[in-house]
């Protein structure tokens, strides 16, 4: 009668089956599709518009708006993990003795019955034939075990026994990947930071939660540059960044797309750029018209700069940038403010709203000032990440490639040769072999061995 | 010679090679398959020349990048990888009849690249994100993977048309033995799997060096992972559950549909970071 199984045994058995692996993989593959079809991490309104209230409720309950972090998706990954570990332990307890046997032995009868057995005859003394076979087999496989039988001699050799470990390397690599991902999820972050040229920040904003996070040091953007192809497509963008720690400049480095800066476990990437809105512009082209002569002069100015005007006595100074210029209680938007100093020393304040280029003309002063062009500063869009799990993932990557290579292209092959006396000065030679994979490859190899022995 | 001339002639030569293979099969003339094989090799040499010329031309235009930067270039390269893999298989196993199932794929990919009006054949500059040595490693390995799966797909078709009765008079009775079809399909899946694995890994390492995240569930990434999982299922079914024949061939076909979706579907239907396959 079959013994009744205890609960732990049943659980062990559940995780021990390859059926579970296949079903879990099918579920993972099928559900992964959902996240590529349904928008991820969108705003509630977007889902409401696309799927209605009912659809949105369902999406919320199952976390489909962030499904790759959803409890059920992670559960599938954890089941996969337990499945691999339990299976490997279960199988290794058996395979271990196969991979590392105390003594390599073989069952001659098993080899005699193999379908791939090739029998041919040799026209030499048995002892000479045995020597030939030993030489060829030793070269193709490895150490030879030789036994005398009633009718002749049998030789056995094998290679690649260790390659049976390959699948475990692959499976361990998957564990490494998942552990690395877990560490990254728990202790890492992904944030972004838009930094104006000249500006400094000691924090960035988490991409998902949109809350600030301290970096432990400050970043200053010294300069940003963008180059374009003649087609107008961007060719390259580059930021010069200085890391400032405890109030001291630590170092300066240029970063480009694909060439990030890594410092203290934090990675800083060039990801985008734009025109700075918050800070003052880089340079301003100012046009000044002398009312009496109608003469127009153009100056390229910076904030705080002063220029002599055409009459040789007056001057104009560009003082500041006002994001919300107030004129008699009206908000005229972005504007510059400057002062004209007359030849008699009188100072007049002028406002230059960007939206109304002829605004200063209406003042009807001796000079009319207008802003022709504003060269805005850029901001650099930085992506800032930290992921302490990445090394586990990379170890996993390397193990997976090595493991796949061993599993796919190497095999544990055993060869068996029996040399029996046939007639005088002639013998019958039988060659057969086993392999744990790629039977076709073994067949080809057996044929080459036969050719080599015959050629001796 | 220019790359566009080389590549259009390649399309023509591949068409010719497919025709020879199909004719050899239909008329049971082994000699035609041999001609098909040599034609395929000539097409392959031409294809190689086209890719190299295009690479040189991109430098002459001042863009200077490997020709793996858009859909057109990727399709041309896809033809190339399938061709090189198939030539290797025929060389090793000496079964020219299976070329019937693969050479049309080689032709179709490059023909689609040339004749679909929505695919631009212009050499265009690289956007900053693609400027990395990882691009070459990533594209080559991914496409070797796709090629392995494409050839496996071609072989899988044989399961459905080879008559079970060896004495059948059908022309399909001449197909290779079941054992060999099984072995070949498996070898191609394994080859594809190894390279898809390396392709996904190089992509991840690249993403980590460009964006600081090795995995961001971008649709293309996700679909390549789905494909990877389907072929992992294939291998476990074969090795651990003893699946063979038609059932397993279906898994290989589903896997190849996933490859096609990863390659084309994602671009046309979903949005993401990848500009092409
Ligand atoms: C995707 C995640 C994977 C899971 C969950 C998984 C799980 C399993 C399990 C549970 C077994 C049976 C138990 C054992 O023999 O250890 C197994 C066997 C096997 N797996 Fe995987 N595996 C995965 C990926 C892979 C990959 C990528 C390969 C390719 C190299 C692979 C190759 C194999 C092989 C060759 C066996 C047969 C082992 C034997 O003959 O003893 N597995 N897998």
Short mmCIF file of N, CA, C and O in Angstrom, two decimals, chain A residues 176-286:
data_model
loop_
_atom_site.label_atom_id
_atom_site.label_comp_id
_atom_site.label_asym_id
_atom_site.label_seq_id
_atom_site.Cartn_x
_atom_site.Cartn_y
_atom_site.Cartn_z
N UNK A 176 20.31 34.25 -9.49
CA UNK A 176 21.10 35.47 -9.34
C UNK A 176 20.35 36.68 -9.93
O UNK A 176 20.30 37.74 -9.33
N UNK A 177 19.78 36.50 -11.12
CA UNK A 177 19.06 37.60 -11.76
C UNK A 177 17.91 38.08 -10.87
O UNK A 177 17.74 39.28 -10.66
N UNK A 178 17.16 37.13 -10.35
CA UNK A 178 15.99 37.53 -9.57
C UNK A 178 16.42 38.18 -8.25
O UNK A 178 15.80 39.15 -7.81
N UNK A 179 17.49 37.65 -7.64
CA UNK A 179 17.96 38.27 -6.39
C UNK A 179 18.45 39.69 -6.68
O UNK A 179 18.14 40.64 -5.95
N UNK A 180 19.20 39.84 -7.78
CA UNK A 180 19.68 41.17 -8.15
C UNK A 180 18.53 42.13 -8.37
O UNK A 180 18.56 43.28 -7.91
N UNK A 181 17.49 41.65 -9.03
CA UNK A 181 16.33 42.50 -9.29
C UNK A 181 15.66 42.89 -7.98
O UNK A 181 15.25 44.04 -7.79
N UNK A 182 15.61 41.93 -7.06
CA UNK A 182 14.98 42.20 -5.76
C UNK A 182 15.77 43.26 -5.00
O UNK A 182 15.20 44.22 -4.46
N UNK A 183 17.09 43.10 -4.96
CA UNK A 183 17.93 44.08 -4.26
C UNK A 183 17.74 45.47 -4.88
O UNK A 183 17.59 46.47 -4.18
N UNK A 184 17.72 45.49 -6.21
CA UNK A 184 17.52 46.77 -6.89
C UNK A 184 16.19 47.40 -6.52
O UNK A 184 16.09 48.61 -6.28
N UNK A 185 15.16 46.57 -6.44
CA UNK A 185 13.83 47.10 -6.13
C UNK A 185 13.77 47.63 -4.70
O UNK A 185 13.10 48.61 -4.42
N UNK A 186 14.50 46.96 -3.79
CA UNK A 186 14.42 47.36 -2.39
C UNK A 186 15.33 48.53 -2.06
O UNK A 186 14.96 49.43 -1.32
N UNK A 187 16.56 48.51 -2.61
CA UNK A 187 17.54 49.50 -2.16
C UNK A 187 17.95 50.49 -3.24
O UNK A 187 18.81 51.33 -3.02
N UNK A 188 17.39 50.38 -4.42
CA UNK A 188 17.80 51.29 -5.49
C UNK A 188 16.74 52.35 -5.72
O UNK A 188 15.68 52.34 -5.10
N UNK A 189 17.05 53.28 -6.59
CA UNK A 189 16.03 54.23 -7.00
C UNK A 189 16.32 54.71 -8.42
O UNK A 189 17.40 54.52 -8.96
N UNK A 190 15.29 55.31 -9.01
CA UNK A 190 15.44 55.90 -10.33
C UNK A 190 14.83 57.28 -10.23
O UNK A 190 13.67 57.43 -9.85
N UNK A 191 15.63 58.29 -10.53
CA UNK A 191 15.15 59.65 -10.36
C UNK A 191 15.59 60.48 -11.55
O UNK A 191 16.39 60.04 -12.36
N UNK A 192 15.04 61.68 -11.64
CA UNK A 192 15.49 62.55 -12.71
C UNK A 192 15.67 63.94 -12.15
O UNK A 192 15.18 64.28 -11.07
N UNK A 193 16.42 64.73 -12.89
CA UNK A 193 16.73 66.07 -12.43
C UNK A 193 16.97 66.95 -13.64
O UNK A 193 17.75 66.61 -14.52
N UNK A 194 16.23 68.05 -13.72
CA UNK A 194 16.49 69.03 -14.77
C UNK A 194 17.30 70.15 -14.15
O UNK A 194 16.85 70.82 -13.24
N UNK A 195 18.51 70.34 -14.68
CA UNK A 195 19.42 71.27 -14.05
C UNK A 195 19.79 72.36 -15.06
O UNK A 195 20.30 72.06 -16.13
N UNK A 196 19.49 73.62 -14.69
CA UNK A 196 19.86 74.72 -15.58
C UNK A 196 21.36 74.87 -15.63
O UNK A 196 22.05 74.52 -14.68
N UNK A 197 21.84 75.41 -16.73
CA UNK A 197 23.26 75.71 -16.80
C UNK A 197 23.60 76.65 -15.65
O UNK A 197 22.91 77.66 -15.44
N UNK A 198 24.62 76.30 -14.92
CA UNK A 198 25.04 77.15 -13.81
C UNK A 198 24.39 76.78 -12.49
O UNK A 198 24.85 77.19 -11.43
N UNK A 199 23.33 76.00 -12.53
CA UNK A 199 22.61 75.68 -11.30
C UNK A 199 23.22 74.48 -10.60
O UNK A 199 23.93 73.67 -11.20
N UNK A 200 22.92 74.36 -9.31
CA UNK A 200 23.45 73.26 -8.48
C UNK A 200 22.29 72.62 -7.75
O UNK A 200 21.33 73.30 -7.37
N UNK A 201 22.36 71.30 -7.57
CA UNK A 201 21.30 70.64 -6.81
C UNK A 201 21.89 69.49 -6.00
O UNK A 201 22.83 68.84 -6.45
N UNK A 202 21.34 69.27 -4.83
CA UNK A 202 21.81 68.14 -4.02
C UNK A 202 20.73 67.06 -3.95
O UNK A 202 20.81 66.16 -3.15
N UNK A 203 19.71 67.19 -4.76
CA UNK A 203 18.67 66.19 -4.74
C UNK A 203 18.09 65.99 -6.14
O UNK A 203 18.28 66.80 -7.03
N UNK A 204 17.40 64.86 -6.30
CA UNK A 204 16.73 64.59 -7.57
C UNK A 204 15.31 64.15 -7.24
O UNK A 204 14.97 64.02 -6.06
N UNK A 205 14.51 63.92 -8.27
CA UNK A 205 13.12 63.58 -8.03
C UNK A 205 12.82 62.16 -8.50
O UNK A 205 13.09 61.82 -9.65
N UNK A 206 12.30 61.35 -7.60
CA UNK A 206 11.99 59.96 -7.95
C UNK A 206 11.01 59.94 -9.12
O UNK A 206 10.02 60.66 -9.12
N UNK A 207 11.31 59.10 -10.10
CA UNK A 207 10.52 59.13 -11.33
C UNK A 207 9.08 58.76 -11.10
O UNK A 207 8.18 59.34 -11.71
N UNK A 208 8.83 57.78 -10.26
CA UNK A 208 7.46 57.34 -10.11
C UNK A 208 6.70 58.18 -9.08
O UNK A 208 5.64 58.70 -9.34
N UNK A 209 7.32 58.32 -7.89
CA UNK A 209 6.60 58.98 -6.80
C UNK A 209 6.67 60.50 -6.92
O UNK A 209 5.89 61.20 -6.30
N UNK A 210 7.61 61.00 -7.69
CA UNK A 210 7.82 62.44 -7.88
C UNK A 210 8.10 63.15 -6.55
O UNK A 210 7.59 64.23 -6.30
N UNK A 211 8.85 62.50 -5.68
CA UNK A 211 9.28 63.17 -4.45
C UNK A 211 10.80 63.30 -4.50
O UNK A 211 11.48 62.51 -5.13
N UNK A 212 11.32 64.35 -3.81
CA UNK A 212 12.76 64.56 -3.87
C UNK A 212 13.52 63.52 -3.05
O UNK A 212 13.01 63.00 -2.06
N UNK A 213 14.74 63.24 -3.50
CA UNK A 213 15.58 62.32 -2.77
C UNK A 213 16.98 62.93 -2.70
O UNK A 213 17.48 63.46 -3.70
N UNK A 214 17.59 62.87 -1.51
CA UNK A 214 18.93 63.45 -1.32
C UNK A 214 19.98 62.54 -1.96
O UNK A 214 19.88 61.33 -1.87
N UNK A 215 20.98 63.16 -2.57
CA UNK A 215 22.00 62.35 -3.23
C UNK A 215 23.23 62.14 -2.35
O UNK A 215 24.01 61.22 -2.58
N UNK A 216 23.43 63.00 -1.37
CA UNK A 216 24.64 62.88 -0.56
C UNK A 216 25.76 63.75 -1.09
O UNK A 216 26.83 63.83 -0.50
N UNK A 217 25.55 64.36 -2.24
CA UNK A 217 26.50 65.33 -2.78
C UNK A 217 25.72 66.23 -3.72
O UNK A 217 24.54 65.98 -3.98
N UNK A 218 26.36 67.29 -4.19
CA UNK A 218 25.65 68.19 -5.09
C UNK A 218 26.22 68.08 -6.50
O UNK A 218 27.39 67.76 -6.68
N UNK A 219 25.36 68.37 -7.45
CA UNK A 219 25.79 68.37 -8.84
C UNK A 219 25.60 69.77 -9.38
O UNK A 219 24.54 70.36 -9.20
N UNK A 220 26.62 70.29 -10.05
CA UNK A 220 26.45 71.56 -10.72
C UNK A 220 26.60 71.33 -12.21
O UNK A 220 27.51 70.63 -12.66
N UNK A 221 25.69 71.96 -12.97
CA UNK A 221 25.82 71.88 -14.42
C UNK A 221 26.56 73.13 -14.87
O UNK A 221 26.03 74.24 -14.78
N UNK A 222 27.79 72.94 -15.34
CA UNK A 222 28.57 74.10 -15.77
C UNK A 222 28.14 74.58 -17.13
O UNK A 222 28.11 75.76 -17.42
N UNK A 223 27.80 73.62 -17.99
CA UNK A 223 27.59 73.97 -19.37
C UNK A 223 26.83 72.85 -20.05
O UNK A 223 26.99 71.68 -19.71
N UNK A 224 25.99 73.22 -21.00
CA UNK A 224 25.32 72.19 -21.79
C UNK A 224 25.47 72.54 -23.26
O UNK A 224 25.41 73.70 -23.65
N UNK A 225 25.68 71.51 -24.08
CA UNK A 225 25.88 71.73 -25.50
C UNK A 225 25.08 70.73 -26.30
O UNK A 225 25.06 69.55 -25.95
N UNK A 226 24.45 71.19 -27.35
CA UNK A 226 23.80 70.23 -28.23
C UNK A 226 24.27 70.49 -29.65
O UNK A 226 24.40 71.64 -30.08
N UNK A 227 24.61 69.40 -30.34
CA UNK A 227 25.05 69.52 -31.74
C UNK A 227 23.99 68.86 -32.60
O UNK A 227 23.39 67.86 -32.21
N UNK A 228 23.79 69.41 -33.79
CA UNK A 228 22.78 68.84 -34.69
C UNK A 228 23.43 68.37 -35.98
O UNK A 228 24.43 68.92 -36.42
N UNK A 229 22.84 67.35 -36.60
CA UNK A 229 23.23 66.99 -37.97
C UNK A 229 22.64 68.03 -38.91
O UNK A 229 21.73 68.77 -38.54
N UNK A 230 23.12 68.04 -40.15
CA UNK A 230 22.53 69.01 -41.08
C UNK A 230 21.08 68.66 -41.41
O UNK A 230 20.35 69.48 -41.96
N UNK A 231 20.65 67.43 -41.06
CA UNK A 231 19.23 67.11 -41.25
C UNK A 231 18.37 67.73 -40.15
O UNK A 231 17.15 67.67 -40.23
N UNK A 232 18.99 68.28 -39.11
CA UNK A 232 18.22 68.85 -38.02
C UNK A 232 18.03 67.90 -36.86
O UNK A 232 17.59 68.30 -35.80
N UNK A 233 18.37 66.64 -37.07
CA UNK A 233 18.25 65.68 -35.97
C UNK A 233 19.40 65.89 -35.00
O UNK A 233 20.49 66.26 -35.42
N UNK A 234 19.16 65.69 -33.71
CA UNK A 234 20.26 65.90 -32.76
C UNK A 234 21.37 64.87 -32.95
O UNK A 234 21.10 63.69 -33.19
N UNK A 235 22.59 65.34 -32.88
CA UNK A 235 23.74 64.48 -33.11
C UNK A 235 24.29 64.02 -31.76
O UNK A 235 24.53 62.85 -31.53
N UNK A 236 24.41 64.97 -30.85
CA UNK A 236 25.04 64.64 -29.60
C UNK A 236 24.67 65.70 -28.59
O UNK A 236 24.61 66.88 -28.92
N UNK A 237 24.40 65.32 -27.36
CA UNK A 237 24.33 66.34 -26.33
C UNK A 237 25.26 66.02 -25.18
O UNK A 237 25.53 64.87 -24.89
N UNK A 238 25.72 67.09 -24.58
CA UNK A 238 26.83 66.93 -23.64
C UNK A 238 26.64 67.92 -22.50
O UNK A 238 26.31 69.07 -22.71
N UNK A 239 26.85 67.45 -21.29
CA UNK A 239 26.80 68.34 -20.13
C UNK A 239 28.13 68.26 -19.41
O UNK A 239 28.70 67.18 -19.27
N UNK A 240 28.59 69.41 -18.96
CA UNK A 240 29.76 69.41 -18.10
C UNK A 240 29.25 69.53 -16.66
O UNK A 240 28.58 70.49 -16.31
N UNK A 241 29.55 68.52 -15.86
CA UNK A 241 29.05 68.49 -14.49
C UNK A 241 30.19 68.56 -13.50
O UNK A 241 31.26 68.01 -13.72
N UNK A 242 29.95 69.26 -12.40
CA UNK A 242 30.91 69.26 -11.31
C UNK A 242 30.24 68.68 -10.08
O UNK A 242 29.11 69.05 -9.75
N UNK A 243 30.93 67.75 -9.45
CA UNK A 243 30.42 67.16 -8.22
C UNK A 243 30.96 67.96 -7.05
O UNK A 243 32.17 68.22 -6.96
N UNK A 244 30.08 68.37 -6.18
CA UNK A 244 30.48 69.18 -5.03
C UNK A 244 30.12 68.41 -3.77
O UNK A 244 28.98 67.98 -3.59
N UNK A 245 31.13 68.22 -2.93
CA UNK A 245 30.90 67.46 -1.71
C UNK A 245 31.36 68.27 -0.53
O UNK A 245 32.47 68.81 -0.52
N UNK A 246 30.53 68.37 0.49
CA UNK A 246 30.83 69.16 1.68
C UNK A 246 31.29 70.56 1.31
O UNK A 246 32.27 71.07 1.86
N UNK A 247 30.66 71.14 0.33
CA UNK A 247 31.00 72.50 -0.06
C UNK A 247 32.26 72.61 -0.90
O UNK A 247 32.65 73.70 -1.29
N UNK A 248 32.91 71.47 -1.17
CA UNK A 248 34.15 71.54 -1.95
C UNK A 248 33.95 70.88 -3.30
O UNK A 248 33.34 69.82 -3.40
N UNK A 249 34.52 71.49 -4.33
CA UNK A 249 34.44 70.88 -5.64
C UNK A 249 35.28 69.62 -5.66
O UNK A 249 36.46 69.64 -5.34
N UNK A 250 34.65 68.53 -6.03
CA UNK A 250 35.36 67.26 -6.01
C UNK A 250 36.03 67.00 -7.35
O UNK A 250 37.22 66.77 -7.43
N UNK A 251 35.23 67.02 -8.43
CA UNK A 251 35.80 66.86 -9.77
C UNK A 251 34.77 67.28 -10.79
O UNK A 251 33.59 67.47 -10.48
N UNK A 252 35.24 67.42 -12.04
CA UNK A 252 34.37 67.85 -13.13
C UNK A 252 34.47 66.83 -14.25
O UNK A 252 35.56 66.32 -14.54
N UNK A 253 33.33 66.51 -14.85
CA UNK A 253 33.37 65.53 -15.93
C UNK A 253 32.27 65.87 -16.95
O UNK A 253 31.21 66.35 -16.58
N UNK A 254 32.59 65.60 -18.21
CA UNK A 254 31.58 65.75 -19.26
C UNK A 254 30.80 64.45 -19.38
O UNK A 254 31.39 63.39 -19.41
N UNK A 255 29.48 64.55 -19.46
CA UNK A 255 28.73 63.34 -19.74
C UNK A 255 27.98 63.49 -21.05
O UNK A 255 27.56 64.58 -21.43
N UNK A 256 27.87 62.38 -21.77
CA UNK A 256 27.13 62.34 -23.02
C UNK A 256 26.14 61.19 -22.91
O UNK A 256 26.24 60.36 -22.01
N UNK A 257 25.22 61.14 -23.87
CA UNK A 257 24.36 59.97 -23.94
C UNK A 257 25.27 58.77 -24.13
O UNK A 257 26.20 58.83 -24.93
N UNK A 258 25.05 57.72 -23.41
CA UNK A 258 25.87 56.51 -23.44
C UNK A 258 27.20 56.65 -22.71
O UNK A 258 27.98 55.71 -22.66
N UNK A 259 27.50 57.83 -22.17
CA UNK A 259 28.72 57.97 -21.38
C UNK A 259 28.41 58.66 -20.07
O UNK A 259 28.59 59.86 -19.94
N UNK A 260 27.91 57.89 -19.12
CA UNK A 260 27.44 58.48 -17.87
C UNK A 260 28.58 58.76 -16.89
O UNK A 260 29.73 58.41 -17.14
N UNK A 261 28.20 59.36 -15.80
CA UNK A 261 29.12 59.60 -14.70
C UNK A 261 28.68 58.70 -13.55
O UNK A 261 27.50 58.65 -13.23
N UNK A 262 29.63 57.98 -12.98
CA UNK A 262 29.28 57.12 -11.84
C UNK A 262 30.06 57.58 -10.63
O UNK A 262 31.27 57.73 -10.69
N UNK A 263 29.35 57.81 -9.54
CA UNK A 263 30.03 58.29 -8.36
C UNK A 263 29.32 57.76 -7.13
O UNK A 263 28.11 57.92 -6.99
N UNK A 264 30.07 57.11 -6.26
CA UNK A 264 29.53 56.59 -5.00
C UNK A 264 28.26 55.79 -5.21
O UNK A 264 27.26 55.99 -4.52
N UNK A 265 28.28 54.91 -6.19
CA UNK A 265 27.13 54.03 -6.42
C UNK A 265 25.96 54.70 -7.10
O UNK A 265 24.94 54.09 -7.34
N UNK A 266 26.13 56.00 -7.40
CA UNK A 266 25.04 56.71 -8.08
C UNK A 266 25.46 56.98 -9.52
O UNK A 266 26.59 57.39 -9.78
N UNK A 267 24.57 56.70 -10.44
CA UNK A 267 24.87 56.88 -11.86
C UNK A 267 24.11 58.09 -12.38
O UNK A 267 22.92 58.24 -12.13
N UNK A 268 24.83 58.92 -13.12
CA UNK A 268 24.21 60.13 -13.65
C UNK A 268 24.27 60.08 -15.17
O UNK A 268 25.35 59.99 -15.74
N UNK A 269 23.12 60.09 -15.79
CA UNK A 269 23.03 59.91 -17.23
C UNK A 269 22.47 61.13 -17.91
O UNK A 269 21.55 61.77 -17.41
N UNK A 270 23.01 61.41 -19.09
CA UNK A 270 22.43 62.43 -19.94
C UNK A 270 21.19 61.83 -20.57
O UNK A 270 21.28 60.85 -21.29
N UNK A 271 20.01 62.42 -20.32
CA UNK A 271 18.85 61.81 -20.99
C UNK A 271 18.07 62.78 -21.86
O UNK A 271 17.52 62.37 -22.87
N UNK A 272 18.03 64.06 -21.51
CA UNK A 272 17.29 64.98 -22.39
C UNK A 272 17.81 66.39 -22.16
O UNK A 272 18.79 66.60 -21.44
N UNK A 273 17.18 67.36 -22.76
CA UNK A 273 17.58 68.75 -22.54
C UNK A 273 16.40 69.63 -22.92
O UNK A 273 15.41 69.16 -23.50
N UNK A 274 16.51 70.89 -22.61
CA UNK A 274 15.44 71.80 -23.01
C UNK A 274 15.89 73.22 -22.73
O UNK A 274 16.98 73.46 -22.24
N UNK A 275 14.99 74.16 -23.07
CA UNK A 275 15.31 75.56 -22.81
C UNK A 275 14.89 75.89 -21.39
O UNK A 275 13.79 75.57 -20.97
N UNK A 276 15.80 76.53 -20.72
CA UNK A 276 15.53 76.84 -19.33
C UNK A 276 14.42 77.87 -19.23
O UNK A 276 14.40 78.85 -19.96
N UNK A 277 13.47 77.64 -18.33
CA UNK A 277 12.39 78.59 -18.17
C UNK A 277 12.54 79.41 -16.89
O UNK A 277 12.20 80.56 -16.83
N UNK A 278 13.08 78.76 -15.86
CA UNK A 278 13.09 79.42 -14.56
C UNK A 278 14.16 80.50 -14.47
O UNK A 278 13.92 81.57 -13.96
N UNK A 279 15.31 80.26 -15.00
CA UNK A 279 16.41 81.20 -14.73
C UNK A 279 16.54 82.22 -15.85
O UNK A 279 15.88 82.16 -16.88
N UNK A 280 17.41 83.17 -15.63
CA UNK A 280 17.56 84.27 -16.57
C UNK A 280 18.29 83.81 -17.83
O UNK A 280 19.05 82.85 -17.80
N UNK A 281 18.07 84.49 -18.93
CA UNK A 281 18.65 84.06 -20.19
C UNK A 281 20.15 84.35 -20.30
O UNK A 281 20.70 85.13 -19.54
N UNK A 282 20.74 83.72 -21.28
CA UNK A 282 22.18 83.80 -21.48
C UNK A 282 22.59 85.14 -22.09
O UNK A 282 23.45 85.82 -21.58
N UNK A 283 21.93 85.51 -23.19
CA UNK A 283 22.27 86.80 -23.80
C UNK A 283 21.05 87.35 -24.50
O UNK A 283 20.17 86.60 -24.93
N UNK A 284 20.98 88.67 -24.55
CA UNK A 284 19.78 89.33 -25.06
C UNK A 284 20.19 90.32 -26.13
O UNK A 284 21.15 91.09 -25.94
N UNK A 285 19.50 90.30 -27.24
CA UNK A 285 19.78 91.27 -28.30
C UNK A 285 18.79 92.43 -28.13
O UNK A 285 17.58 92.24 -28.15
N UNK A 286 19.36 93.60 -27.91
CA UNK A 286 18.55 94.79 -27.62
C UNK A 286 18.66 95.77 -28.79
O UNK A 286 19.74 95.96 -29.35
#
